[in-house]
Coordinates of C-alpha atoms in Angstrom, one line a residue:
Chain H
X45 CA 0.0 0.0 0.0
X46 CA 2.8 2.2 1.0
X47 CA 4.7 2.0 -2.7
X48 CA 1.1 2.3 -4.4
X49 CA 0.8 5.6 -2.4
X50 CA 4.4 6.6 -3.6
X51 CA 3.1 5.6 -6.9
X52 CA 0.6 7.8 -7.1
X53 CA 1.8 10.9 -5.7
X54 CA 4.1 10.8 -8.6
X55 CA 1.6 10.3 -10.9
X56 CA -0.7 12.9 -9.6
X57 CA 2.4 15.4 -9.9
X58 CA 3.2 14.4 -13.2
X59 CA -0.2 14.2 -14.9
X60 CA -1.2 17.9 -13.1
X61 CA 1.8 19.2 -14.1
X62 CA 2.2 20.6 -10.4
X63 CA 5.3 22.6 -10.2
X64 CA 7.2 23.1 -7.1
X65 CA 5.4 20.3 -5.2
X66 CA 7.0 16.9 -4.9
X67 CA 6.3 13.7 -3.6
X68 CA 7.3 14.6 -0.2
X69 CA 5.4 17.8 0.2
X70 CA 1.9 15.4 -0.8
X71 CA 0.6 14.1 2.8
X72 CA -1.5 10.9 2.7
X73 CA -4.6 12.5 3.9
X74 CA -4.1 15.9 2.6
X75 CA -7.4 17.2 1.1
X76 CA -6.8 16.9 -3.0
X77 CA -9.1 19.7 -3.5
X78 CA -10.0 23.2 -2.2
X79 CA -7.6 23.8 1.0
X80 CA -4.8 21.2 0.1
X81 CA -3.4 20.4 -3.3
X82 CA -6.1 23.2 -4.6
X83 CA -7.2 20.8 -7.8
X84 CA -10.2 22.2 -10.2
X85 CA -12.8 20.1 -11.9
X86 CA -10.0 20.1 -14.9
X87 CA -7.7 17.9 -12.5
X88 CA -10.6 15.8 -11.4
X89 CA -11.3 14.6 -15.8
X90 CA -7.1 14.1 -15.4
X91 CA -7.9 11.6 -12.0
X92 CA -11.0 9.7 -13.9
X93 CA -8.6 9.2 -17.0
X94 CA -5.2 8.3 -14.8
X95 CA -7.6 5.9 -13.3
X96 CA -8.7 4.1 -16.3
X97 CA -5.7 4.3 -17.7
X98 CA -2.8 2.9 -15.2
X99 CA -5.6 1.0 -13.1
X100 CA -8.4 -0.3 -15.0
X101 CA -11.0 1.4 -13.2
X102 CA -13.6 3.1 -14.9
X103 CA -15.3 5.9 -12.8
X104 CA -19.1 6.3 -14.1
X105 CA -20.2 8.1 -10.8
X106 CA -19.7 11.6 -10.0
X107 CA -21.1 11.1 -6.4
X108 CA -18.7 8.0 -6.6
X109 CA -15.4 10.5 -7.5
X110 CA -16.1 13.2 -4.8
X111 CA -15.5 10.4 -2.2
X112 CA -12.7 8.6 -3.9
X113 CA -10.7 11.7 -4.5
X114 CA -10.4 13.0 -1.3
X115 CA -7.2 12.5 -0.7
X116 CA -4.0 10.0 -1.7
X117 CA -5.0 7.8 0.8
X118 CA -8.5 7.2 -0.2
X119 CA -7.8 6.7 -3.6
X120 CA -5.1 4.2 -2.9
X121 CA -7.2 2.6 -1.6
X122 CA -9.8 2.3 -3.7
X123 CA -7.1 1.3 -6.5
X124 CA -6.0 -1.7 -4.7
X125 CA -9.7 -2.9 -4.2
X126 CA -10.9 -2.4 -7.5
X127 CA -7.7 -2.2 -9.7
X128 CA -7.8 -4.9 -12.9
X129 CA -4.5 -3.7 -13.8
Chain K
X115 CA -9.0 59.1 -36.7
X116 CA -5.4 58.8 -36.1
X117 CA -4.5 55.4 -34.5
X118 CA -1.0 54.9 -32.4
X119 CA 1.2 52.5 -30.9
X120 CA 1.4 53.4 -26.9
X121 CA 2.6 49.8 -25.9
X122 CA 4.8 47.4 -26.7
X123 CA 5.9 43.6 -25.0
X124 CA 7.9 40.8 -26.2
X125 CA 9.5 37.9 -25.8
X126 CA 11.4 36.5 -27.9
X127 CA 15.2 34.5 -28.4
X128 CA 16.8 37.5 -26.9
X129 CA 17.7 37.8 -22.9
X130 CA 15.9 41.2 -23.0
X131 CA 12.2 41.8 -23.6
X132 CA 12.6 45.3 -24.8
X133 CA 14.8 48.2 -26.3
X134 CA 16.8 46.1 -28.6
X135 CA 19.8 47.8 -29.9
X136 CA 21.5 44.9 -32.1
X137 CA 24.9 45.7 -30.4
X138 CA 23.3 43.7 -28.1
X139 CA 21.4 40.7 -29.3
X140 CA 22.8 37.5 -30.3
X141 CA 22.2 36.3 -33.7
X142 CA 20.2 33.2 -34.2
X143 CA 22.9 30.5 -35.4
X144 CA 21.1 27.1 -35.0
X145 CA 18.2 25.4 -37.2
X146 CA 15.5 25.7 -33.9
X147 CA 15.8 28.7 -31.1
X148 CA 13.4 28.4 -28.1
X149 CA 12.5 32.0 -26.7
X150 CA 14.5 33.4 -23.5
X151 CA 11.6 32.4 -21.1
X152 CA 10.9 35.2 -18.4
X153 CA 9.5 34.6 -14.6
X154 CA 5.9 33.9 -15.0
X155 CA 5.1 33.2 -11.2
X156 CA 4.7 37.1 -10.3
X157 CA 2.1 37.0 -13.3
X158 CA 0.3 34.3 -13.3
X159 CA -1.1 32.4 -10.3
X160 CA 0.5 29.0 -10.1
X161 CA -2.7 27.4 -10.5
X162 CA -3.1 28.7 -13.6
X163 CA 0.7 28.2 -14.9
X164 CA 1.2 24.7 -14.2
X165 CA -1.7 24.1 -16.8
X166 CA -0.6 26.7 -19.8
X167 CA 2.0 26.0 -23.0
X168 CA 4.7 28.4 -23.7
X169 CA 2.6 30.0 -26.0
X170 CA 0.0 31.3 -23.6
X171 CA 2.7 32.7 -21.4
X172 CA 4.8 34.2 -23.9
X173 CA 1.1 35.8 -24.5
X174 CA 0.4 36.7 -21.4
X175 CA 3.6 38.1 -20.7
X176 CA 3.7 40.3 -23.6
X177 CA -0.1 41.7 -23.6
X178 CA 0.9 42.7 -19.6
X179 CA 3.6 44.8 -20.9
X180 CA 1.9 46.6 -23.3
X181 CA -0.8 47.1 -21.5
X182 CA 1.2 47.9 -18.1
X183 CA 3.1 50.8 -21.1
X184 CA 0.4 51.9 -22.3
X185 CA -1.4 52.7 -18.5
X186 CA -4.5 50.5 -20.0
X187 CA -6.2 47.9 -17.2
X188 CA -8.7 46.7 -19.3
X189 CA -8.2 46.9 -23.6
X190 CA -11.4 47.3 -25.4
X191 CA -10.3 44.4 -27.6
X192 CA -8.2 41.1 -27.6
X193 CA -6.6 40.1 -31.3
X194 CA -4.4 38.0 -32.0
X195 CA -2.3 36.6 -34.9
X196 CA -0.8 32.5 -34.8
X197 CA 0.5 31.0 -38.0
X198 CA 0.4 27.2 -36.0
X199 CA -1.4 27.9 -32.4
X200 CA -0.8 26.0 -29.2
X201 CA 1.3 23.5 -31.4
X202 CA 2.9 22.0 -28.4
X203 CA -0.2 21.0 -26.6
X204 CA -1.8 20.3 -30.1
X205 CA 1.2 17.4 -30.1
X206 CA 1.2 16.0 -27.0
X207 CA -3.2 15.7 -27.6
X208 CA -2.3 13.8 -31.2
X209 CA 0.1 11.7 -29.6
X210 CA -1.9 10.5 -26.8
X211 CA -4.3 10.0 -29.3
X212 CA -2.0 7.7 -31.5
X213 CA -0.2 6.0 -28.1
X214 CA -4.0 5.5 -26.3
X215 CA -5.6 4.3 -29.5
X216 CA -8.1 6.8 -29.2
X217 CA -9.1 6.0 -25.5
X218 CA -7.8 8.1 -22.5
X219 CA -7.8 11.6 -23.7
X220 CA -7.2 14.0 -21.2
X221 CA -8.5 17.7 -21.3
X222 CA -6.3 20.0 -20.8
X223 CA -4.1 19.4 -23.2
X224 CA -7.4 19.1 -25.8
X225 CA -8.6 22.6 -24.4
X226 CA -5.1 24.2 -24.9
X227 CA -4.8 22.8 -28.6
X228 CA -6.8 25.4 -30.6
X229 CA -5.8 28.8 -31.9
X230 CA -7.3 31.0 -29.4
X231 CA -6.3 29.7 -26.3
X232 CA -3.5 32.1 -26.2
X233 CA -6.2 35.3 -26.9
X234 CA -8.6 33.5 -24.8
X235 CA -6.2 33.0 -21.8
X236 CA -5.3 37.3 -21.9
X237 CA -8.9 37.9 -21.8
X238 CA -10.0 35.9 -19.3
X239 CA -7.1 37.1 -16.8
X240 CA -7.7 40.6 -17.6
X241 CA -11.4 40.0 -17.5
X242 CA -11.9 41.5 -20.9
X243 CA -15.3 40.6 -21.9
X244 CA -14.6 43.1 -25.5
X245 CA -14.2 41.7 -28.9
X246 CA -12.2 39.0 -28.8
X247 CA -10.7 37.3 -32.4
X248 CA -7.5 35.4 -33.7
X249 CA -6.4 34.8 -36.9
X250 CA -4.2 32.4 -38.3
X251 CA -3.8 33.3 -41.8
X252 CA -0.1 32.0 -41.8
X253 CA 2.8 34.7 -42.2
X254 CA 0.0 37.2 -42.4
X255 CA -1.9 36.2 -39.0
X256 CA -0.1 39.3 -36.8
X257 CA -1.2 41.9 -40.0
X258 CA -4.4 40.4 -40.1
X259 CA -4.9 41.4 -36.2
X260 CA -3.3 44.3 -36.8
X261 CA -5.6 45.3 -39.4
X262 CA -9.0 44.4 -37.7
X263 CA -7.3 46.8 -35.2
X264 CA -6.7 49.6 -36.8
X265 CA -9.8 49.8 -39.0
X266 CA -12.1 49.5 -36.0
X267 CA -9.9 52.2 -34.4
X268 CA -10.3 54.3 -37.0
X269 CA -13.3 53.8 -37.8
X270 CA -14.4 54.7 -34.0
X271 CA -15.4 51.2 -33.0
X272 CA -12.7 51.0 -30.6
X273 CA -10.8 53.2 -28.6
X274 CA -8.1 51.0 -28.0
X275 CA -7.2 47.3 -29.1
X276 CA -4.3 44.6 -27.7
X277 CA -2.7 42.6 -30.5
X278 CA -0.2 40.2 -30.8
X279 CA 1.9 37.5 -32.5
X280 CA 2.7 34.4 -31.0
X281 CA 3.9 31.2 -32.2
X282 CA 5.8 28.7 -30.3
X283 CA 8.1 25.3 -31.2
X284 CA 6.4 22.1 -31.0
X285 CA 9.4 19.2 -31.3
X286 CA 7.0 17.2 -34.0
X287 CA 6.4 20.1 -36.4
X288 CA 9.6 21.1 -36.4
X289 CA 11.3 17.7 -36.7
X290 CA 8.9 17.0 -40.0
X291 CA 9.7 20.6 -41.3
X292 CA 13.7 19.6 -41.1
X293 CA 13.0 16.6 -42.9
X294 CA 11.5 18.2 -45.9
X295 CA 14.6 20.3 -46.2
X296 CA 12.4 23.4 -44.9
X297 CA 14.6 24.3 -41.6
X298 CA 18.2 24.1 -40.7
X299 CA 19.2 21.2 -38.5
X300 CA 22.4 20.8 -36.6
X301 CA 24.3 19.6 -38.9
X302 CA 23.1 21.1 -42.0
X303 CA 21.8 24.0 -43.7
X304 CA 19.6 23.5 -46.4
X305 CA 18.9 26.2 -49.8
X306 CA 15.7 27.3 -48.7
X307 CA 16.0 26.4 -45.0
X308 CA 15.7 28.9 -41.9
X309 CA 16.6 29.1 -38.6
X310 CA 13.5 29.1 -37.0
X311 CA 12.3 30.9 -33.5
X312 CA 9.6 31.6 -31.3
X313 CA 8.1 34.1 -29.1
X314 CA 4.9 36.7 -28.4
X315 CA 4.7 40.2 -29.5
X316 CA 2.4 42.4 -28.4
X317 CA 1.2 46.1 -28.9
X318 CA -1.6 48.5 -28.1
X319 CA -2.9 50.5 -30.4
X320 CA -5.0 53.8 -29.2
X321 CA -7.0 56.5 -30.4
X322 CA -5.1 58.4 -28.7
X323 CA -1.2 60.4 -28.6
X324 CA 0.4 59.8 -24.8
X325 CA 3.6 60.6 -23.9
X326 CA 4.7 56.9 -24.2
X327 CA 2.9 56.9 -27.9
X328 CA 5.9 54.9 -30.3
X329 CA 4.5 55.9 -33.4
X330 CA 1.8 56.3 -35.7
X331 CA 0.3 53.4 -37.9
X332 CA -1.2 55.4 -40.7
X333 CA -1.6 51.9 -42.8
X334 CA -1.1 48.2 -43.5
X335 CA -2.0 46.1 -46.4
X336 CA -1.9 42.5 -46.9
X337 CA -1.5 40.4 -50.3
X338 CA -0.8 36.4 -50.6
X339 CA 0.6 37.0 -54.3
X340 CA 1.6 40.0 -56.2
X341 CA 3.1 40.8 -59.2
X342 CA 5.4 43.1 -58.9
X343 CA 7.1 44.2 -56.0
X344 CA 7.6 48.0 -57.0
X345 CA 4.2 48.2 -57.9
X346 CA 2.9 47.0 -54.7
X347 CA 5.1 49.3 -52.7
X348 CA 4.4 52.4 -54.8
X349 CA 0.6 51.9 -54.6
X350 CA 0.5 51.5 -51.3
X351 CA 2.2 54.3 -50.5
X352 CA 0.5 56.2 -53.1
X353 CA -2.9 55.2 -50.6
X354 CA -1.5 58.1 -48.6
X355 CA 0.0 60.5 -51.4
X356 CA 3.6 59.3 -50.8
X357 CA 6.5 57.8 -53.2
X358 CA 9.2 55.6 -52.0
X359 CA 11.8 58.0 -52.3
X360 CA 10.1 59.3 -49.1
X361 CA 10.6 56.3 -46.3
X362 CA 13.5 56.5 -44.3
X363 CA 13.8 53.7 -43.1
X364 CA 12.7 49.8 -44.8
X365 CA 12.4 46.8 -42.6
X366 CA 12.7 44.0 -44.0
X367 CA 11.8 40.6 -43.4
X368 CA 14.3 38.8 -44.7
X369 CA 16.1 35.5 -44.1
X370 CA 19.2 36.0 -46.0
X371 CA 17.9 32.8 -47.8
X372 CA 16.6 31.6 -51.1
X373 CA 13.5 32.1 -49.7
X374 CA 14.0 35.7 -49.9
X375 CA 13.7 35.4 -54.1
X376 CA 14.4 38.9 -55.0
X377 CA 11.7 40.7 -53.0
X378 CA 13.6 41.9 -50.6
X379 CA 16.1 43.4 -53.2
X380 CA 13.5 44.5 -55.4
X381 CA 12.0 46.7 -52.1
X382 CA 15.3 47.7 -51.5
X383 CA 15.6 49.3 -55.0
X384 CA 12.5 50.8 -54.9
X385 CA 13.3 52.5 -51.6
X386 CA 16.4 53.9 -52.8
X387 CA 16.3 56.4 -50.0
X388 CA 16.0 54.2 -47.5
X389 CA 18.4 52.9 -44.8
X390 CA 17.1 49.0 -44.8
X391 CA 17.0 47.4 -41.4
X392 CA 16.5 43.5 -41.2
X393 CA 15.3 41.3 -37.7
X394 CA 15.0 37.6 -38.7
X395 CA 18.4 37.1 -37.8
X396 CA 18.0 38.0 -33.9
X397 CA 13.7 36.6 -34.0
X398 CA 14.2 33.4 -36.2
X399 CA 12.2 32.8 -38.6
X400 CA 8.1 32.1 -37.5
X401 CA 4.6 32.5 -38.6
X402 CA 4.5 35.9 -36.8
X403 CA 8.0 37.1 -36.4
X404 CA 7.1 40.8 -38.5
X405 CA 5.4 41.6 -35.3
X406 CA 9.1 41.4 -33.6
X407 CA 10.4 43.5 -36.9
X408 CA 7.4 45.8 -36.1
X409 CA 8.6 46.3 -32.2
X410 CA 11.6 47.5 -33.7
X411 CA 10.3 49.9 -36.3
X412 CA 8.3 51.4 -32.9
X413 CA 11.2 51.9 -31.3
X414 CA 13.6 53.3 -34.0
X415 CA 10.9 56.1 -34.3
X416 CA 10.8 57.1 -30.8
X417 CA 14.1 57.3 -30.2
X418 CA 14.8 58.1 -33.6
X419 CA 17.6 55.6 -33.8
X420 CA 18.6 52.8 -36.4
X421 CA 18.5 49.8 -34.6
X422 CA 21.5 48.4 -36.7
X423 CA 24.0 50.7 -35.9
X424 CA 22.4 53.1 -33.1
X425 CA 23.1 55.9 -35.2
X426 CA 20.7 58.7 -34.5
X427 CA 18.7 59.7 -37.5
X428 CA 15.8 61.8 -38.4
X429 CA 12.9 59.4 -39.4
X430 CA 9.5 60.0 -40.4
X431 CA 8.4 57.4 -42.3
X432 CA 9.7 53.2 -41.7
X433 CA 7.8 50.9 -43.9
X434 CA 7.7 47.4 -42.7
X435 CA 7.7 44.3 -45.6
X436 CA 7.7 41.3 -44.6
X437 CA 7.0 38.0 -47.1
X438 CA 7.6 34.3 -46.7
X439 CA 9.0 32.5 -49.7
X440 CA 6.6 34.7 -52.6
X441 CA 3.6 34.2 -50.2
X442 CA 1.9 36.4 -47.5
X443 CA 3.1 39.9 -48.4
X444 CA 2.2 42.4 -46.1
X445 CA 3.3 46.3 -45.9
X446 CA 2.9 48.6 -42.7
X447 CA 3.6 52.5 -42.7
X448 CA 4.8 54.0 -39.2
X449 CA 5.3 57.5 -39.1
X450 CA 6.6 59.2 -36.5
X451 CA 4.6 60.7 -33.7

């Protein structure tokens, strides 16, 4: 769990193009959006895809995304329930 | 009405953003020069840069400079001028496309590929809700926005207008273009190849005469073919009941290439008078680059200065010609303020 956390901070950095910030500076239950990393509904189409993409996992409901996106740790762990890749 | 320059912001292959003397610049040697890329963070909220191409900050930097010159929060309008748009992002969006097998497509990189990102992105930070248009008519795209411009100036629509050039290097393009012999690689230098650039030039043009005004634009003209270069020049000019013998200065747009034909040296004929200035060799070579030559006609007339040697010299007129391999003629008459 810990690597696929690693793993994904360096994604999220690489995918949002997030200058300045490295995998370090991304707590595992920082908030993703508003207060913490500050992502828009933009970064949130760039989650859905990296999900599909590197994971298998196809994201159909918005409700679904809010609570799967809140942070690096919820989404890791979604990924490692769901993942068929 | 009378329509002036009051504004001007670049960025370009050159360290400096403004008041080129070529003394200073360095010459463009290679087949591909990226643009000297200023601090954006002061500009732009990092929010917003992490997500934009070059393009759109060259853009962005050079509108705030012209505008920030000028003493103008808000332009009327927004118009800009892109011979190949946001190529880079256009690039990376095909080959996702091509690598993805058409799945997977993220949005950014989709939003940033059109034209008018770049005049979209300087309206929506200034929060310019004016008339907002871009052309991309090739080595004619900056005169096109120029034009728009300065007949809606004149013509009272508008009391003032931002416009701008921008192009930028995307790897792809300019990989293909080097293989059809079109510009100079590393290790070779082709007949009709160029060393090609980048960068954003940007002006604001007002119905107005400031302090900071650079010069007059009393006309521009655009052509994709002509006949006769002698005839184009002196019927232009005659627009405004002036000969060739009276323009000071010529700028020319001119490669030093075989792309040049004998255009260049058929306008410098015709001009007899004139002292000819040239630009390519400190811009490179792009869709847009007359807007750079442009900058450096404003500035010559200000400080009424050649920007070849520095000499001071008493200049009324500078007509700008710029062409690109017999295509996309355009003319533009300064005069001095």
């Amino acid at each position: 769990m810990e690597d696929l956390k690693i793993e994904l901070k360096g994604k999220i950095i690489e995918v949002l193009n997030l200058e300045d910030i490295t995998i370090e500076d991304i707590q595992d239950n920082d908030p993703l959006f508003g207060d913490g990393l500050g992502l828009d509904s933009i970064d949130a189409l760039e989650l859905i895809v990296l999900m599909d993409k590197d994971y298998g996992i196809k994201l159909s409901d918005p409700k679904e995304g809010r609570s799967i996106f809140q942070s690096v740790e919820t989404m890791a762990t979604y990924i490692a329930a769901n993942r068929t890749k | 009405m009378k329509v002036y320059i009051n504004g001007l912001g670049s960025v370009s292959c050159q360290e400096g953003t403004r008041n080129f003397k070529s003394a200073d610049l360095t010459k463009v040697s290679q087949g591909l020069n990226q643009a000297t890329q200023p601090s954006y963070k002061d500009l732009i909220p990092a929010g917003m840069l992490r997500r934009m191409a070059k393009g759109v900050k060259m853009g962005i930097y050079a509108s705030h400079s012209a505008l920030e010159e000028a003493n103008i929060t808000v332009p009327d309008a927004v118009i800009t001028g892109t011979g190949l748009g946001c190529l880079i992002d256009s690039e990376k969006f095909l080959c996702a496309m091509l690598e993805n097998n058409e799945s997977y497509l993220t949005p950014t990189s989709f939003i940033q590929s059109t034209h008018n990102t770049v005049g979209g992105q300087i309206a929506l930070q200034l929060q310019c809700m004016g008339y907002n248009f871009t052309y991309v008519h090739q080595n004619t795209s900056f005169e096109s926005a120029l034009l728009d411009a300065l007949l809606q100036v004149q013509a009272g629509e508008l009391d003032n207008a931002l416009i701008g050039g921008v192009d930028e290097i995307g790897d792809m393009t300019m990989h293909f273009l080097q293989l059809a012999k079109k510009i100079n690689t590393t290790d070779e230098v082709f007949t009709k190849g160029v060393n090609y650039g980048e960068g954003a030039t940007f002006m604001v043009l007002e119905n107005r005469l400031t302090a900071q005004s650079y010069a007059e634009v009393v006309d521009t003209d655009i052509s994709n073919r002509i006949d006769s270069v002698p005839d184009y020049i002196k019927t232009f000019l005659a627009r405004q009941s002036l000969t060739p013998n009276q323009i000071e200065v010529l700028v020319v747009g001119s490669n030093q290439t075989a792309n040049d034909g004998t255009y260049y040296s058929e306008a410098q004929n015709i001009c007899s008078n004139s002292v000819v200035e040239t630009f390519k060799e400190f811009s490179g070579e792009y869709h847009t680059a007359s807007a750079f030559g442009l900058l450096n006609a404003c500035e010559m007339l200000k400080y009424q200065q050649l920007f070849s040697t520095g000499e001071s010299k008493s200049i009324e007129y500078i007509l700008v010609y710029n062409q690109f391999d017999g295509k996309d003629h355009s003319l533009t008459l300064l005069k001095k303020c």
